Coordinates of C-alpha atoms and ligand atoms in Angstrom, one line a residue:
X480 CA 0.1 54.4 4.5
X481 CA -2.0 51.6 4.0
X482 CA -1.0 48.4 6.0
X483 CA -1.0 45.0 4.0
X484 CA -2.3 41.6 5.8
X485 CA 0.1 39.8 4.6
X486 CA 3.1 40.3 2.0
X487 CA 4.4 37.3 0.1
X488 CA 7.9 38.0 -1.6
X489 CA 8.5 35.8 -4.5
X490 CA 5.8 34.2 -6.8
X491 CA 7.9 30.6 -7.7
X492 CA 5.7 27.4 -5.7
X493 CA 6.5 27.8 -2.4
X494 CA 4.8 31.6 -2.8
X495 CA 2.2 30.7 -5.2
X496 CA 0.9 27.2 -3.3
X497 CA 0.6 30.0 0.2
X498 CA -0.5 32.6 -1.7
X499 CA -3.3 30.3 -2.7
X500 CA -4.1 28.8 0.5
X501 CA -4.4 31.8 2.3
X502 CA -6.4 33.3 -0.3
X503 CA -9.1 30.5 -0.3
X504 CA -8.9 31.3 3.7
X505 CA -10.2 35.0 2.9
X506 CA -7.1 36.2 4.1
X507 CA -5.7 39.6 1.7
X508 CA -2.4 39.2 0.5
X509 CA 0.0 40.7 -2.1
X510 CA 2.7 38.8 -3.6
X511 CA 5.3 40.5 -5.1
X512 CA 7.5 39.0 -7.8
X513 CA 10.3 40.3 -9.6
X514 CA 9.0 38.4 -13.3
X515 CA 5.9 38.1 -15.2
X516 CA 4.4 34.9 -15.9
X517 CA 4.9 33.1 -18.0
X518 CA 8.7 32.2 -17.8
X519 CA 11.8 29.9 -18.2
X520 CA 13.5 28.7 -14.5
X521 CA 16.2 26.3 -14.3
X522 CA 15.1 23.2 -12.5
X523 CA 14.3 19.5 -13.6
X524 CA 10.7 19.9 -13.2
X525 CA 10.1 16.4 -11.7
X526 CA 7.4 16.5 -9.2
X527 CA 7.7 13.8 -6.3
X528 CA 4.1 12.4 -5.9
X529 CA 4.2 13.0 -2.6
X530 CA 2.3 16.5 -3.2
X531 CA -0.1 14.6 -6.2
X532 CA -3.1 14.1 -3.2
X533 CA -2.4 17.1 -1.8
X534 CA -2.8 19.4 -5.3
X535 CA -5.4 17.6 -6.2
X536 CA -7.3 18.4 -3.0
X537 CA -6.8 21.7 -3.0
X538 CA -7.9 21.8 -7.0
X539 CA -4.4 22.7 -7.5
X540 CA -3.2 20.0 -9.8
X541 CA -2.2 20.8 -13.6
X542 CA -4.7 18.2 -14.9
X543 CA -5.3 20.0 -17.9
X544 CA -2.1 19.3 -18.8
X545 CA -0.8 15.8 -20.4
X546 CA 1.8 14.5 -17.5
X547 CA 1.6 11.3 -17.0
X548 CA 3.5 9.3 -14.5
X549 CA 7.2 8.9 -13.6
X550 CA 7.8 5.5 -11.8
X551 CA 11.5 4.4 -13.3
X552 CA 14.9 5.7 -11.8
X553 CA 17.7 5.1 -14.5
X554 CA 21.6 6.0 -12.9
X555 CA 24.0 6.0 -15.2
X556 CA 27.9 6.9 -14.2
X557 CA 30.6 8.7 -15.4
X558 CA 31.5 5.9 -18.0
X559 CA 28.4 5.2 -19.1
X560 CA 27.5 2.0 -16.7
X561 CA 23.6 1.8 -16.1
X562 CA 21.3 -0.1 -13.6
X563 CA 17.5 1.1 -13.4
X564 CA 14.8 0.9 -10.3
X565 CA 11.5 1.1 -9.7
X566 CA 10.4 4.2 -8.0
X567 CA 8.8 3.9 -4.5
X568 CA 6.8 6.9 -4.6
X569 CA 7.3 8.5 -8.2
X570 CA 6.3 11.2 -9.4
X571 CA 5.5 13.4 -12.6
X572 CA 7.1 16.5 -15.0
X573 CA 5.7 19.6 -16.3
X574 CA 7.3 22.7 -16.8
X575 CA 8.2 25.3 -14.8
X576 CA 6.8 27.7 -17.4
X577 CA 3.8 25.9 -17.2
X578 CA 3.2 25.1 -13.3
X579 CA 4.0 28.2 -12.1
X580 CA 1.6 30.3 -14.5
X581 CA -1.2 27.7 -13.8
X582 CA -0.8 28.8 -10.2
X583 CA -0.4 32.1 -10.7
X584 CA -3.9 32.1 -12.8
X585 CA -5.4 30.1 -9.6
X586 CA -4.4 32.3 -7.3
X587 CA -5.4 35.5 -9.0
X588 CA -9.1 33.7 -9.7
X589 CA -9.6 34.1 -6.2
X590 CA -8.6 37.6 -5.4
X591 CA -5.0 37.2 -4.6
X592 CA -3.2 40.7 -4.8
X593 CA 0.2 40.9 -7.3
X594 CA 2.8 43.2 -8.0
X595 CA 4.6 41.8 -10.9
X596 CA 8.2 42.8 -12.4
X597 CA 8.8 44.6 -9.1
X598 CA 11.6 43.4 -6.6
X599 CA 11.9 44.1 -3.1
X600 CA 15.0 45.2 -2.0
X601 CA 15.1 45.6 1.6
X602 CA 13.2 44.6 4.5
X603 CA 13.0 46.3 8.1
X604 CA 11.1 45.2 10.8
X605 CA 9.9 47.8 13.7
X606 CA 9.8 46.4 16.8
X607 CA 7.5 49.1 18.2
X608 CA 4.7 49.2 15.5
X609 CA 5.3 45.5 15.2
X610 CA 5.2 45.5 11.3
X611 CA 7.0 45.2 8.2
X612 CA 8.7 47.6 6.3
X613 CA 9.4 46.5 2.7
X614 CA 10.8 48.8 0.2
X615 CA 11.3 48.1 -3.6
X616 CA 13.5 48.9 -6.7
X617 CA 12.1 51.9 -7.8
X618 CA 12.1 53.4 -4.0
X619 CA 7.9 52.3 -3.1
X620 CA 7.8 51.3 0.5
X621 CA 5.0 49.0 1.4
X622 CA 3.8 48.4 5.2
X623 CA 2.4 44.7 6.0
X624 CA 1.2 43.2 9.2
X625 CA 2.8 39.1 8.0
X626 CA 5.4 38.4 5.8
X627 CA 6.7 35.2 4.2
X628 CA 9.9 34.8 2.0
X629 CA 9.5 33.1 -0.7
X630 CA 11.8 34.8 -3.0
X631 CA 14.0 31.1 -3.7
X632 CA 18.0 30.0 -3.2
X633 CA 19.3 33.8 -3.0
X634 CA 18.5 37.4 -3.3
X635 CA 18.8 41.3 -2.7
X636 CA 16.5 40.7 0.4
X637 CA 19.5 38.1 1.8
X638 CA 22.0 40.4 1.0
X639 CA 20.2 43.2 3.2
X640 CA 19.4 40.8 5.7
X641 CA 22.7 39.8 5.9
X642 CA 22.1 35.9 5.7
X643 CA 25.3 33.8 6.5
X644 CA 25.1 31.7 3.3
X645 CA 25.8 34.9 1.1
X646 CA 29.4 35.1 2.0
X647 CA 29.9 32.1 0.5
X648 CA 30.4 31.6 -3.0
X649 CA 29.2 28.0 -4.6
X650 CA 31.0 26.6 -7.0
X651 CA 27.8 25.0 -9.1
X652 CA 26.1 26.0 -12.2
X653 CA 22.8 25.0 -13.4
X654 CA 21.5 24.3 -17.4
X655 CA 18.8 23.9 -18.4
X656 CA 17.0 22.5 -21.8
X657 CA 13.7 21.4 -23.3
X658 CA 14.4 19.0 -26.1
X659 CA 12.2 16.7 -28.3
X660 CA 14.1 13.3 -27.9
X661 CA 13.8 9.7 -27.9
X662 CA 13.1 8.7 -24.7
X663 CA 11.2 6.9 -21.9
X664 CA 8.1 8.7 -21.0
X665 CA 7.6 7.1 -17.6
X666 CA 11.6 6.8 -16.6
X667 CA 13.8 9.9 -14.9
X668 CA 17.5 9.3 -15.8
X669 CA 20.4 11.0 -13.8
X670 CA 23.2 10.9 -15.8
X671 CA 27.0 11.4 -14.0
X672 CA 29.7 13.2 -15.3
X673 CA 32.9 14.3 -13.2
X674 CA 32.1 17.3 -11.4
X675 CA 28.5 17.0 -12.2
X676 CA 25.3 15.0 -12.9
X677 CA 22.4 15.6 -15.4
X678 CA 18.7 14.7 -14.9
X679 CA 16.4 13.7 -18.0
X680 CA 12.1 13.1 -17.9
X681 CA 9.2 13.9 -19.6
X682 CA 7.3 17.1 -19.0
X683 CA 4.3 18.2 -20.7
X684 CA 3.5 18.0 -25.1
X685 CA 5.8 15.4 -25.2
X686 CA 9.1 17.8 -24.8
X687 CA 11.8 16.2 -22.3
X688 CA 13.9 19.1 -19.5
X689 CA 17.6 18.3 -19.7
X690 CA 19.1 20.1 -16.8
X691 CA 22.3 19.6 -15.0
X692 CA 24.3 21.2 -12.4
X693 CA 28.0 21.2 -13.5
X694 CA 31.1 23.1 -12.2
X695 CA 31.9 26.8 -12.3
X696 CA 35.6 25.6 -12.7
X697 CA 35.0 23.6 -15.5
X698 CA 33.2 26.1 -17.1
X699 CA 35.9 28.5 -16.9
X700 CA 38.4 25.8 -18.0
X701 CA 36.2 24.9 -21.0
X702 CA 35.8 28.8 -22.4
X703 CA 32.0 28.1 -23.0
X704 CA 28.8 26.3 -21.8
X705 CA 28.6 24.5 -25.1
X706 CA 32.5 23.5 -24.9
X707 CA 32.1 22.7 -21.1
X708 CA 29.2 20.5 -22.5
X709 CA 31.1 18.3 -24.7
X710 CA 34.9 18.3 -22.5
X711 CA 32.8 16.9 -19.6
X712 CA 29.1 15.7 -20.1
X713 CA 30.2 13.9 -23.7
X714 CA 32.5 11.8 -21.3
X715 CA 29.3 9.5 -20.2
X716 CA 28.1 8.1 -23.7
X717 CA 24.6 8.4 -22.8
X718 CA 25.1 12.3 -22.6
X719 CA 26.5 12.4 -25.7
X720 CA 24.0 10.2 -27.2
X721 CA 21.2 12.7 -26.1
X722 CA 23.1 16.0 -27.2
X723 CA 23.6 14.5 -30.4
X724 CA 20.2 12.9 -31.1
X725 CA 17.5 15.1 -30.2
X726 CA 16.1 18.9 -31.0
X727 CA 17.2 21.5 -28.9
X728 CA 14.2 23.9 -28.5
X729 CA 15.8 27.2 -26.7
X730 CA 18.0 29.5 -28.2
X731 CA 20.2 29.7 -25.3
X732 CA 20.0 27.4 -22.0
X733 CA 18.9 29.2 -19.0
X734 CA 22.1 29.1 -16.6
X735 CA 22.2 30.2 -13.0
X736 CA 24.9 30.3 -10.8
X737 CA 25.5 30.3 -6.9
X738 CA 23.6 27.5 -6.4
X739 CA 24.3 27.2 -2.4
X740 CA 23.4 24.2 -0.5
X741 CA 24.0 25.7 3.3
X742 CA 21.7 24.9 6.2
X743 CA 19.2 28.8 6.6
X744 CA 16.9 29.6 9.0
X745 CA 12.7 28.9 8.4
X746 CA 12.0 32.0 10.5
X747 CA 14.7 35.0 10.0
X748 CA 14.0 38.5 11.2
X749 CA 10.4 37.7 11.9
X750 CA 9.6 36.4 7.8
X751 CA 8.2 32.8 7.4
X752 CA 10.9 31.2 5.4
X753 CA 9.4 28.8 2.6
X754 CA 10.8 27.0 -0.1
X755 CA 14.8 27.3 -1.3
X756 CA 14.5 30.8 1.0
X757 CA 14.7 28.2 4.1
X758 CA 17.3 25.8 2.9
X759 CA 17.8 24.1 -0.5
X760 CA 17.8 20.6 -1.1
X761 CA 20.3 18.9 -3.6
X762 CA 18.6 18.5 -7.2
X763 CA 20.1 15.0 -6.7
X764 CA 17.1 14.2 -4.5
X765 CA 14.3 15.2 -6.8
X766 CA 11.8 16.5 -4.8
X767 CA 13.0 20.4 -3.9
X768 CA 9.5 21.2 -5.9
X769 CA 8.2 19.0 -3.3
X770 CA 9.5 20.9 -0.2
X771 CA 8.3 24.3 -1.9
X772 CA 4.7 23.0 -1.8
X773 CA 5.0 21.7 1.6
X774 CA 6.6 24.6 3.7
X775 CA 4.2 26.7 1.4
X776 CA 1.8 25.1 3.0
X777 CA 2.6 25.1 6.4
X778 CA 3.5 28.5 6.4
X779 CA 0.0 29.3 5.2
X780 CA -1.7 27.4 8.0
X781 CA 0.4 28.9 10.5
X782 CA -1.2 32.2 9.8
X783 CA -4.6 30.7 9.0
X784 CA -4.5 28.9 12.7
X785 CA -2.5 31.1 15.1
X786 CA -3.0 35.0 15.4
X787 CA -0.2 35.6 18.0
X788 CA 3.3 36.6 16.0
X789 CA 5.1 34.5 18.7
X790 CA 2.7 31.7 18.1
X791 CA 3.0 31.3 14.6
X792 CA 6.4 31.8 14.9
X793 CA 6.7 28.7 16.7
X794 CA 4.5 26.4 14.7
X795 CA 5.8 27.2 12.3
X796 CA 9.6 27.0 13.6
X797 CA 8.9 23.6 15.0
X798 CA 6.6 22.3 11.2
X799 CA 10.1 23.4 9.7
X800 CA 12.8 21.8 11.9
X801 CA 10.7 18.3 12.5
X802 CA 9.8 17.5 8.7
X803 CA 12.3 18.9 6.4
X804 CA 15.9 19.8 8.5
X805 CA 17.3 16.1 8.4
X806 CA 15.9 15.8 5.0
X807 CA 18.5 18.4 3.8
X808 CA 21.0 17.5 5.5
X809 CA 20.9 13.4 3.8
X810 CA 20.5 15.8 0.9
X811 CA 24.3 17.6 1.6
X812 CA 26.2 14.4 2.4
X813 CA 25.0 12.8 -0.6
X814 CA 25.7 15.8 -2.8
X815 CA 29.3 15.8 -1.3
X816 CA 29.4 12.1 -2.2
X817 CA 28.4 13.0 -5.7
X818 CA 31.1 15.3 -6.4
X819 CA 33.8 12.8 -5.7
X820 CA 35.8 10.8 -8.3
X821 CA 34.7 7.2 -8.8
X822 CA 31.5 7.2 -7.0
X823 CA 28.9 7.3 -9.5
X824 CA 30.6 3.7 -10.8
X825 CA 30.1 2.8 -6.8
X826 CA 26.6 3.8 -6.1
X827 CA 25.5 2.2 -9.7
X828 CA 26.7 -1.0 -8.4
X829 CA 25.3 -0.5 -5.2
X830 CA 22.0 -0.3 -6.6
X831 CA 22.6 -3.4 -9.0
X832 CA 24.2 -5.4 -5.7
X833 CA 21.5 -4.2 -3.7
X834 CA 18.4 -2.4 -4.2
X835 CA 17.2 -2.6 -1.1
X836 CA 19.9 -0.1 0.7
X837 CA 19.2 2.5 -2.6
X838 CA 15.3 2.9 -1.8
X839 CA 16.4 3.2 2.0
X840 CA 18.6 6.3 1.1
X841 CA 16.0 7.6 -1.2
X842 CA 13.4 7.1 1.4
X843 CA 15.4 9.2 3.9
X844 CA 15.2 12.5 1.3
X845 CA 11.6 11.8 0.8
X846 CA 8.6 12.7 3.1
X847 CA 4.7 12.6 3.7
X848 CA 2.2 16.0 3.2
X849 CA 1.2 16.7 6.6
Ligands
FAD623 C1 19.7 22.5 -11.3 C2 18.5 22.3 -10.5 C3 17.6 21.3 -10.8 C4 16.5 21.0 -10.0 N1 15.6 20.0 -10.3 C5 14.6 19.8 -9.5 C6 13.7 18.7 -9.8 O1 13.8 18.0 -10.8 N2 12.7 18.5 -9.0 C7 12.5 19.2 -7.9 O2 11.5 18.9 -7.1 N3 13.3 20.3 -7.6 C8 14.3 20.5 -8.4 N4 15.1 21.6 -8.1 C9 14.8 22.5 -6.9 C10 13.6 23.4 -7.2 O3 13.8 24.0 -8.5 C11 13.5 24.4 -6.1 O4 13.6 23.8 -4.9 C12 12.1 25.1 -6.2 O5 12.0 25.8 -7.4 C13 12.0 26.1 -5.0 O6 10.8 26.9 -5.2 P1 10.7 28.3 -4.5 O7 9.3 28.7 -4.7 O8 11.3 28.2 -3.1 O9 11.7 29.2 -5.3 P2 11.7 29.7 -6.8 O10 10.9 28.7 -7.7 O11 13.1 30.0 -7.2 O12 10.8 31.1 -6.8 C14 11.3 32.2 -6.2 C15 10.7 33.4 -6.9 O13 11.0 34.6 -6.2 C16 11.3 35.7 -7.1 N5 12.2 36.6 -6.4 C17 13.4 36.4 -6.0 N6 13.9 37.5 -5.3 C18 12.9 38.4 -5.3 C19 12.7 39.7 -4.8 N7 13.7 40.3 -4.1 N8 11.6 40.4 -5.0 C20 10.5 39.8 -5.7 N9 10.6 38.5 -6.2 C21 11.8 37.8 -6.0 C22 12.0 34.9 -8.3 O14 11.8 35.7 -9.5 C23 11.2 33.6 -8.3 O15 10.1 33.7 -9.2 C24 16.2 21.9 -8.9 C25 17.1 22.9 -8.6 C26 18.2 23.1 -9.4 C27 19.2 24.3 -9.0

């Protein structure tokens, strides 16, 4: 059997930005990916700025696309009090449809490998041969030399692997919309509602991404999504202002489930972990678009710079743990904070009372591309 260079599970931006990188380093790589581009994901497709220089470096940023700039953080809470900020960094929206494909495109241009609609299913690595053993859906086994998993929050490959998040169930959903409203193109609102909170920006052609994460329970309490929708998101009178003035452009939301937000490990059974595959931050925070790139990224130069398995390992171990492990965990407390009754009304007029101490907490979810 022929042996890969280096396998790439998942095409979503962690796996795309290293499949590019590598790529454009003449190494060969396959990435494997269970859709075809392009497609619908549920996410709020706001972009932190901190990748912007980076993308644009690398002649990986959408310009062709009309984005413009995000610099306005709007926090309304459950009753409908608001207070806006600037924001430090910003950032910008385009779709996920859009992005990804883009990528995709890029990647393939230069001579990147894919295997598209095809999952993997199970992952085995021999210690003797000292390679990877992937097999897929329909029973194909592939043999590679590197792997990285970037296959997002959860997945057969977790379940083979046995992950210690997958015995626990979350109690989130995510929605998802693209809508034609009126609304500020350079402002991201986050809109609170008990149990849950709703993000609204600009992405590209002028069409807005409405996407919340709500409760499984209220869901089930409600009967349906578009019951749930007006029982509990109606509550904060900006909500309902935007369900019932604007153009909903999907037939259906997309709507996930099991969104978990446990602490994983970067390097697991000898794969590179990038992306939501290493640990997902809270949508809260904005910027888990931003981490995809980044660990993308580092996982790609880990291989580009270090032969030695052990020695990528480490870098790449150590890359992991020193930029991005305290950033998730802000992430969790303030998601936990979120959830509970009457602090959306606190934190709005914490912001109002002082602005200062809400761009310090922002700051600490943030980073810089190294
Ligand atoms: C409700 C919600 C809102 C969010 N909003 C924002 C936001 O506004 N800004 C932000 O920066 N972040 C946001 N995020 C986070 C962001 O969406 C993720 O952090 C980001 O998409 C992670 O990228 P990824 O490449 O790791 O995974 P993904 O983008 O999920 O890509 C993983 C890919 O792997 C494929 N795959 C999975 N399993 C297999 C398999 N076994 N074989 C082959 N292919 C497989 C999938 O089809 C998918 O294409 C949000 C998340 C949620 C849940």
């Amino acid at each position: 059997m022929q042996v890969k260079e280096i396998i790439i599970i998942g095409g979503g931006l962690a796996g795309l930005i290293a499949a590019n990188l590598l790529g454009k380093a003449g190494k060969q790589v396959l990435v494997i990916e269970k859709k075809t581009y392009p497609f619908h994901r549920v996410c709020g497709e706001y972009i932190s700025n901190e990748v912007r220089e980076f993308l644009m470096q690398e002649g990986l940023f959408p310009n062709e696309f009309d984005l413009g700039d995000i610099h306005t953080f709007q926090l309304t809470s459950t009753k409908g009090k608001s207070v806006s900020m600037p924001l430090d960094m910003g950032g910008f929206g385009i779709s996920r449809f859009a992005l990804d494909a883009f990528l995709y495109q890029k990647a393939k241009n230069i001579g990147v490998d894919f295997l598209l609609q095809t999952q993997v299913e199970e992952v085995f690595f021999d210690q003797d041969a000292m390679k990877f053993i992937l097999t897929l859906g329909d029973g194909r086994q592939l043999v590679c030399n590197h792997l990285i998993g970037a296959y997002g929050k959860r997945s057969k490959v977790d379940k083979f692997l046995e992950r210690d998040f997958m015995s626990q169930r979350s109690p989130f959903i995510g929605v998802k919309y693209h809508i034609k409203t009126d609304f500020d193109h350079h402002t991201v609102a986050l809109h609170n509602f008990e149990g849950g909170y709703c993000g609204i920006n600009r992405v590209e052609d002028g069409i807005f991404n409405l996407c919340y994460l709500g409760s499984k329970e209220q869901l089930r309490s409600a009967g349906s999504i578009q019951q749930m929708e007006i029982d509990f998101l109606w509550q904060n009178p900006f909500l309902k202002h935007i369900w019932q003035h604007s153009e909903f452009l999907f037939e259906k939301p997309e709507v996930i489930n099991e969104i978990n937000f446990s602490s994983k490990k970067p390097v697991e059974n000898h794969m590179l972990m990038v992306g939501d595959a290493a640990g997902l931050i809270t949508p809260l925070c904005g910027n888990g678009m931003a981490i995809a790139i980044h660990t993308g990224k580092l996982a790609a130069e880990a291989l580009i710079k270090f032969s030695r398995r052990n020695e990528i390992e480490q870098f790449y171990n150590f890359q992991w743990n020193t930029h991005f492990r305290k950033r998730l965990w802000v992430g969790r407390n303030i998601q936990r904070l979120f959830g509970a009754k009457g602090v959306s009304e606190f934190s709005v007029g914490l912001i109002k009372r002082s602005p200062f101490l809400a761009t310090q907490i922002m700051k600490r979810t943030h980073g810089e591309m190294v």
